[in-house]
mmCIF file of C-alpha atoms in Angstrom:
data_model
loop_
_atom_site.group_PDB
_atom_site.id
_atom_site.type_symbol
_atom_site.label_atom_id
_atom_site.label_comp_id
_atom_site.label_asym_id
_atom_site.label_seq_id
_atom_site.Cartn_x
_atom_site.Cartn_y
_atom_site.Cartn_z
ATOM 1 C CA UNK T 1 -99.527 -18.099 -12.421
ATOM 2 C CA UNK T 2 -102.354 -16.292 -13.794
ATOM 3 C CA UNK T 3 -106.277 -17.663 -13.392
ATOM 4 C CA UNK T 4 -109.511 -16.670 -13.989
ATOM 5 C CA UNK T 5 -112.465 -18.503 -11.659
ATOM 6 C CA UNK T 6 -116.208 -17.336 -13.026
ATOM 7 C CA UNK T 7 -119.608 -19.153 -11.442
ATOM 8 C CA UNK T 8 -121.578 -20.217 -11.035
ATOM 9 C CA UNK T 9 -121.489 -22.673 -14.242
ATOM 10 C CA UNK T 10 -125.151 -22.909 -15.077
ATOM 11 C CA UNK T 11 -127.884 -20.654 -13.380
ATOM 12 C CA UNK T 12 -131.817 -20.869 -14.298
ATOM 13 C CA UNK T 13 -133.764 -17.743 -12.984
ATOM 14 C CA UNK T 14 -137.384 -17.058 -12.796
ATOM 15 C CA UNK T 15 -137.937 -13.609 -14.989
ATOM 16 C CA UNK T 16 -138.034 -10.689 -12.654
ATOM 17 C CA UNK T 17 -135.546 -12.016 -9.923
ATOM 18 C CA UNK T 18 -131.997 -10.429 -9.384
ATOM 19 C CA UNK T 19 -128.769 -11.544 -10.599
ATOM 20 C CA UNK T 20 -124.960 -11.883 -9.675
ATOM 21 C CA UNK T 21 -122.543 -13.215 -11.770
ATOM 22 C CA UNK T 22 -118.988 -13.177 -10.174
ATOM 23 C CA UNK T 23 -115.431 -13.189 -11.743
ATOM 24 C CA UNK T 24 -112.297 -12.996 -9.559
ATOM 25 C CA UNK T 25 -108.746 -12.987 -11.284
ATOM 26 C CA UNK T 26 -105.751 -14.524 -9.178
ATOM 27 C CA UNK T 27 -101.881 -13.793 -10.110
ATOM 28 C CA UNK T 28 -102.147 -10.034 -10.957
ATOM 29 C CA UNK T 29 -102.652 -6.341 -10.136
ATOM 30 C CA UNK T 30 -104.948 -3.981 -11.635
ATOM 31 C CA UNK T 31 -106.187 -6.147 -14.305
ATOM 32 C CA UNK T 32 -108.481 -4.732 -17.541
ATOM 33 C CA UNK T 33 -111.433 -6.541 -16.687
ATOM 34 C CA UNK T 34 -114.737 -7.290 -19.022
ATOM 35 C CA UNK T 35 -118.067 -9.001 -19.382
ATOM 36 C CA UNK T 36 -119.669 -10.502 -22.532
ATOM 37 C CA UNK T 37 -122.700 -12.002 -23.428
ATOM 38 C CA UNK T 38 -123.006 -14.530 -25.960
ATOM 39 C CA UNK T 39 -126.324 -15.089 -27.746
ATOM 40 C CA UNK T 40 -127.230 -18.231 -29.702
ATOM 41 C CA UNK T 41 -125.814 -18.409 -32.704
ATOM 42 C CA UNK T 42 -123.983 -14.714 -32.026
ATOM 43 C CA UNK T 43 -120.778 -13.621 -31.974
ATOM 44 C CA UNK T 44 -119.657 -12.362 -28.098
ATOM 45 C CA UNK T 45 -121.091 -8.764 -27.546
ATOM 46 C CA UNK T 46 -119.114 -6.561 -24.890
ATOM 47 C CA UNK T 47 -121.221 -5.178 -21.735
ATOM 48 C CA UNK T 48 -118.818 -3.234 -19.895
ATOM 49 C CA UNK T 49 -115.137 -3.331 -19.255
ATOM 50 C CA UNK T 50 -113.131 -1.581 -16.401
ATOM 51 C CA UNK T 51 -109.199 -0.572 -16.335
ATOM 52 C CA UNK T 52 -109.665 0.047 -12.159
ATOM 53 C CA UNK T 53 -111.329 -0.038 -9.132
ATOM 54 C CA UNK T 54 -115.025 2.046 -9.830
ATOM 55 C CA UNK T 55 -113.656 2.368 -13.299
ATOM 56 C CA UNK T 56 -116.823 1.039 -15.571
ATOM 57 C CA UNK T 57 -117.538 1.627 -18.865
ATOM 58 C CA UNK T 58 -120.839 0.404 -20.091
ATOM 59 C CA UNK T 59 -121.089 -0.465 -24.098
ATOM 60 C CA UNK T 60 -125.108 -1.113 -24.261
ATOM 61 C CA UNK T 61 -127.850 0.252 -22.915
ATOM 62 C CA UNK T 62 -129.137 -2.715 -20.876
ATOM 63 C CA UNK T 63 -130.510 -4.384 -17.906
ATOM 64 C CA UNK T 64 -127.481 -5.007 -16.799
ATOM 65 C CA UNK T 65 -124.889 -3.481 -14.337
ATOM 66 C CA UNK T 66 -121.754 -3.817 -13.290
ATOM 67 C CA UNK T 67 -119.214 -3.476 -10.362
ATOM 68 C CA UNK T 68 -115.559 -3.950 -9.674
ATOM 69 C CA UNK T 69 -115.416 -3.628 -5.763
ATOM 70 C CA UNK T 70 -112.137 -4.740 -5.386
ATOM 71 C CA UNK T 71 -109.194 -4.938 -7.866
ATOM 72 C CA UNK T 72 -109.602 -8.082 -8.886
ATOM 73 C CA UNK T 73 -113.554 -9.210 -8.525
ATOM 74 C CA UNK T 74 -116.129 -8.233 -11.124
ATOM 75 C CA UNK T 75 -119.393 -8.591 -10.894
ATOM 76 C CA UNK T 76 -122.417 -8.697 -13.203
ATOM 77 C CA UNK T 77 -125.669 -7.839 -11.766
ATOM 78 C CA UNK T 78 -129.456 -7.086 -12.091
ATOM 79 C CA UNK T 79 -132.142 -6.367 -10.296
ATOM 80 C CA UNK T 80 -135.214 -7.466 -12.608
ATOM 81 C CA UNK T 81 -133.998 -9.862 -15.021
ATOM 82 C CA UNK T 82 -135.808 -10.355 -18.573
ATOM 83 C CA UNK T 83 -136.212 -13.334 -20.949
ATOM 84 C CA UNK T 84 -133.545 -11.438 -23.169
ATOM 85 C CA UNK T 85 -130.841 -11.490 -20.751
ATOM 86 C CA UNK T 86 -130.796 -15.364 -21.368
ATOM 87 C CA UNK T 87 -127.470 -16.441 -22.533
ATOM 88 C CA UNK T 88 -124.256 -17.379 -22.319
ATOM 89 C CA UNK T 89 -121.914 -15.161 -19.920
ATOM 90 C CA UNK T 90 -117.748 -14.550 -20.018
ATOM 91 C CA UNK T 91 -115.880 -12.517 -17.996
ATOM 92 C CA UNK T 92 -112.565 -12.021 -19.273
ATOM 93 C CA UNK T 93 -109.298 -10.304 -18.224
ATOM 94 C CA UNK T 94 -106.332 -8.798 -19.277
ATOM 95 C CA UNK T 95 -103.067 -8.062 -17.277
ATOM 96 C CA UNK T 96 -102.631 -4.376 -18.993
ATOM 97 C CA UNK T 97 -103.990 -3.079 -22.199
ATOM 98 C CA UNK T 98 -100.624 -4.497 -23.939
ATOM 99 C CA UNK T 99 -101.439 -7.803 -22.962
ATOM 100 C CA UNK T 100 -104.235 -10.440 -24.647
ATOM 101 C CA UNK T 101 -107.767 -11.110 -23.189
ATOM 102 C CA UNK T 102 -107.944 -14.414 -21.630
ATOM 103 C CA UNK T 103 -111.304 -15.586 -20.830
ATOM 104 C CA UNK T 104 -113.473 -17.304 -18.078
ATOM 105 C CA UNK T 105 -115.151 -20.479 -18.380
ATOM 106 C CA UNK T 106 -118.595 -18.939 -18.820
ATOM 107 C CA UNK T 107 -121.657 -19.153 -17.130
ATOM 108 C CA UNK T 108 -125.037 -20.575 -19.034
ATOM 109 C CA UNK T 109 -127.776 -18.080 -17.913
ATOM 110 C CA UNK T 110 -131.197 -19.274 -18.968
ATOM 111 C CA UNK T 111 -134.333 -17.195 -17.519
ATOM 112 C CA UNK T 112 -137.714 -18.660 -17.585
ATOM 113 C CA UNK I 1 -119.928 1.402 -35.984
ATOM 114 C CA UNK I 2 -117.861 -1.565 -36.542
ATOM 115 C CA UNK I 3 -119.084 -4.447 -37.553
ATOM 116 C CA UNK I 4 -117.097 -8.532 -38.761
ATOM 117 C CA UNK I 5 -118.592 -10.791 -40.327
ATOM 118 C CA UNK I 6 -117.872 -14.469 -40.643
ATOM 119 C CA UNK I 7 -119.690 -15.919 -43.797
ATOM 120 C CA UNK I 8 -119.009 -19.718 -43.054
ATOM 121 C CA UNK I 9 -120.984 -20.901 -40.220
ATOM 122 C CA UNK I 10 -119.677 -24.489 -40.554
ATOM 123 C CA UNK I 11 -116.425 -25.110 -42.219
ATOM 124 C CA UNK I 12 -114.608 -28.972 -42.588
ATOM 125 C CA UNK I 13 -112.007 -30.262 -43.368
ATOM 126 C CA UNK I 14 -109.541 -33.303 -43.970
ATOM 127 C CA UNK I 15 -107.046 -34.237 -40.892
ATOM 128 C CA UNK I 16 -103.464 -32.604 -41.998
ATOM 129 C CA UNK I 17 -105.223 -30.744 -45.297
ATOM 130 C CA UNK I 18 -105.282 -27.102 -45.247
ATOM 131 C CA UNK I 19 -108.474 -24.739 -44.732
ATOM 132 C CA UNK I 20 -108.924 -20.945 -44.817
ATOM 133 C CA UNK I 21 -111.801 -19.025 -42.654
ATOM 134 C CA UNK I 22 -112.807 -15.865 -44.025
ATOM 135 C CA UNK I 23 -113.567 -12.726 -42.177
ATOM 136 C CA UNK I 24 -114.448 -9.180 -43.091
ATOM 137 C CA UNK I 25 -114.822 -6.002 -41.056
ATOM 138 C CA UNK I 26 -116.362 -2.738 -41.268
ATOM 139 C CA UNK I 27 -114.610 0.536 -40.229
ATOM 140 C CA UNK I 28 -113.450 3.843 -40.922
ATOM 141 C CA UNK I 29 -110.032 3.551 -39.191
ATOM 142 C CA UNK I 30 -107.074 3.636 -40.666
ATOM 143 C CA UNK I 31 -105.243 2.054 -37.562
ATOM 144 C CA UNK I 32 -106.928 -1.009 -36.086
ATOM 145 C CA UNK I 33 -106.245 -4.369 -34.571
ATOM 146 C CA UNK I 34 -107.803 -7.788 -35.787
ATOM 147 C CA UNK I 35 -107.640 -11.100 -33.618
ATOM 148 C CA UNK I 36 -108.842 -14.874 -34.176
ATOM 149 C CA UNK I 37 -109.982 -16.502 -31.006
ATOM 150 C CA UNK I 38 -110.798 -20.210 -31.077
ATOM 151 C CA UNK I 39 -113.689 -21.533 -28.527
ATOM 152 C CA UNK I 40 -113.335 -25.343 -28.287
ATOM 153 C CA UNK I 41 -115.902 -27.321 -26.659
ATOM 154 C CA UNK I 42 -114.683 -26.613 -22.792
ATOM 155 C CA UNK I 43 -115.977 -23.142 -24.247
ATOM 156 C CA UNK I 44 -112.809 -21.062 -23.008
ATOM 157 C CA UNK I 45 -111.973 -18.649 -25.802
ATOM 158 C CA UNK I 46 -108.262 -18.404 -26.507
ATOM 159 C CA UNK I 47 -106.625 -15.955 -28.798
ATOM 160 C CA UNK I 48 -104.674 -17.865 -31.570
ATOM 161 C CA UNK I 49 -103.307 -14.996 -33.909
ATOM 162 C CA UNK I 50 -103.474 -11.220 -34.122
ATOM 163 C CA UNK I 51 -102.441 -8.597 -36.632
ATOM 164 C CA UNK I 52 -101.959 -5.000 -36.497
ATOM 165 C CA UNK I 53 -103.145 -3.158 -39.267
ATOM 166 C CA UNK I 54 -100.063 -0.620 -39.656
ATOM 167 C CA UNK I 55 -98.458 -3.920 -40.253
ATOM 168 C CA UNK I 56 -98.470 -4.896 -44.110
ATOM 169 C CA UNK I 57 -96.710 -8.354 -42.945
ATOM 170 C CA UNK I 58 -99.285 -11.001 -42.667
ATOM 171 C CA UNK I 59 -99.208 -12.590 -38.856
ATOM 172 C CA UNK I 60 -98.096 -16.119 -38.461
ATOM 173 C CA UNK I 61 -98.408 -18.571 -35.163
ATOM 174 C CA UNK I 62 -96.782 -22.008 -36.000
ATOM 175 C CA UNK I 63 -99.500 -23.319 -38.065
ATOM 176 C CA UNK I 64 -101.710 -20.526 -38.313
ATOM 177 C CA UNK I 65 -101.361 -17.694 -41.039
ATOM 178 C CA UNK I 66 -103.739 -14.659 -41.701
ATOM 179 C CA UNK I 67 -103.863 -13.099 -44.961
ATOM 180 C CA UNK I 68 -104.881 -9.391 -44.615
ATOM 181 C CA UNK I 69 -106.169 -7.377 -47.019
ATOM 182 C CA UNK I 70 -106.701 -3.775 -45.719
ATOM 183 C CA UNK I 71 -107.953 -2.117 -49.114
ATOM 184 C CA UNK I 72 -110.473 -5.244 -48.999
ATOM 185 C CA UNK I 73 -110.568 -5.221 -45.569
ATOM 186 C CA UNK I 74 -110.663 -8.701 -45.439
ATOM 187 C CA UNK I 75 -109.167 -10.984 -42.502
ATOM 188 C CA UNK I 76 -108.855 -14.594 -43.000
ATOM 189 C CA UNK I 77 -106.981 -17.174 -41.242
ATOM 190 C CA UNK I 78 -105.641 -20.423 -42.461
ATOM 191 C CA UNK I 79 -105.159 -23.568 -40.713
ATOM 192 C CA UNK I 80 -101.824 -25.974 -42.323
ATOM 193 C CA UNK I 81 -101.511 -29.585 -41.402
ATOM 194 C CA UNK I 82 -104.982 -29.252 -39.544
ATOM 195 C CA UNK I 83 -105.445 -31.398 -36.374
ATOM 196 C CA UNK I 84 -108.346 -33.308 -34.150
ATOM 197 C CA UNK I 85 -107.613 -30.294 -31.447
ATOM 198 C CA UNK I 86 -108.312 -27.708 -33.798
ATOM 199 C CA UNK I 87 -112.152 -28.345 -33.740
ATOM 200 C CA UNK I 88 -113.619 -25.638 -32.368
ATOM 201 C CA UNK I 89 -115.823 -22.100 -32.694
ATOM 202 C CA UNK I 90 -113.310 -20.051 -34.584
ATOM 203 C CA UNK I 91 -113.949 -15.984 -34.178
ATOM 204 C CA UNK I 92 -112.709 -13.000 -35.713
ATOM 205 C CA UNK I 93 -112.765 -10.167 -33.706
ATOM 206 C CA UNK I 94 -111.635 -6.008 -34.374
ATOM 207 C CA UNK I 95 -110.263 -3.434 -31.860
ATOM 208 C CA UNK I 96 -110.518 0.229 -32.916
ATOM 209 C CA UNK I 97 -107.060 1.978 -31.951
ATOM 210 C CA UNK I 98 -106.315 1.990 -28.549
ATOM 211 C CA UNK I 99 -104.114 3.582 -26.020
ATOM 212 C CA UNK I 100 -101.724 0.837 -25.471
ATOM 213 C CA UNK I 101 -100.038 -1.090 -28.634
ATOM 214 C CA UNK I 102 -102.367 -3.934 -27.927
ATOM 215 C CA UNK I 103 -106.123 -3.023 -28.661
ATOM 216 C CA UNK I 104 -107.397 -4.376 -26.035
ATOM 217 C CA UNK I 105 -110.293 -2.108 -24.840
ATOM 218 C CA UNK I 106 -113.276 -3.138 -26.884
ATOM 219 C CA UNK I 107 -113.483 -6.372 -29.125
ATOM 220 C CA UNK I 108 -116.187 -6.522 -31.541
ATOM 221 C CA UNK I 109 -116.620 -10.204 -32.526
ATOM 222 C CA UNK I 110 -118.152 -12.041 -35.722
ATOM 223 C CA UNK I 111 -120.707 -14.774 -34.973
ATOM 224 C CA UNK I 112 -118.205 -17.729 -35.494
ATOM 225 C CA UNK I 113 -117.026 -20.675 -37.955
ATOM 226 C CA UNK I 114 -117.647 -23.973 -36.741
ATOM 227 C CA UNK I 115 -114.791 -26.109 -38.310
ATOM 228 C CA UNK I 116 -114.699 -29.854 -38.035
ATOM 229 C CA UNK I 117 -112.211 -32.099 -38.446
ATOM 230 C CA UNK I 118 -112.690 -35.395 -40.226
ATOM 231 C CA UNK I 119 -109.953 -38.013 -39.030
#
């Protein structure tokens, strides 16, 4: 079967320090792979989404980066984080573009 | 760009009555796709209904129905014989047209309902 593992859960960060966020997907092959934030009281916002291996498309200019450095991991990442990168984080995946997103359990990113 | 939006932050409603979540979106396609996702508390977001906008026949899932009005370009989903389990973070979300038959490449998402259920 199919599975989605994202951590860590909950992660406080001093502003300025770097960040990894990392999202692995078990049970299928070249996946379509994303990351959204989720702001208080905001609908999810798409960062960047990848159909391959160094495939990365980035929707928002941002702090953020991402990376897909093997088929199935996805990482979020930055070097110098801000106050406004606070929030709530899903990585999500889909088996091909013909099938539905199915999401991660999130990680709770609060910088202080 | 596109844009949803959810008008209803907090909805409620009787255990086994009926209740209808509006939703309306902002685009210049003619061929879209629209989804509701529902985020209970254990936060995982799970797709509950989506409709194709080619498709004049409103979507149905068991007991979830959309009624879609393209000329209004309104999307809203109702819940029959609502449940405990259905509490949750309800979204609407739109895909411009895609390469596959899905729409999967880039959700935009409305800021939520928060429906209750009273037992």
């Amino acid at each position: 079967s199919q599975t989605i593992h994202q951590w860590p859960a909950t992660l406080v960060q001093p502003v300025g320090s770097p960040l990894s966020l990392e999202c692995t997907v078990e049970g299928t092959s070249n996946p379509n792979l994303y990351w959204y934030r989720q702001a208080a009281g905001r609908g999810l916002q798409l960062l960047f989404y990848s159909v391959g291996i160094g495939q990365i498309s980035s929707e928002v200019p941002q702090n953020l980066s991402a990376s897909r450095p093997q088929d199935r991991q996805f990482i979020l990442s930055s070097k110098k984080l801000l106050l406004s990168d606070s929030g709530f984080y899903l990585c999500a995946y889909a088996p091909d573009s013909n099938q539905p997103q199915h999401f991660g359990d999130g990680t709770r990113l609060s910088i202080l | 760009a596109q844009t949803v939006t959810q008008s209803q932050p907090e909805m409620s409603v009787q255990e086994a009555e009926t209740v209808t979540l509006s939703c309306t979106y902002d685009t210049s396609e003619s061929d879209y796709y629209l989804f509701w996702y529902k985020q209970p508390p254990s936060r995982q977001m799970i797709l509950v209904i989506r409709q194709e906008a080619y498709k004049q026949q409103n979507a149905t899932e068991n007991r979830f129905s959309v009624n879609f009005q393209k000329a209004a370009k309104s999307f809203s989903l109702k819940i029959s014989d609502s449940q405990l389990g259905d509490a949750a973070m309800y979204f609407c979300a739109y895909s411009p047209p895609s390469i596959s038959n899905f729409g999967n490449e880039k959700l935009t998402f409305g800021t939520g309902t928060r429906l209750t259920i009273i037992p």
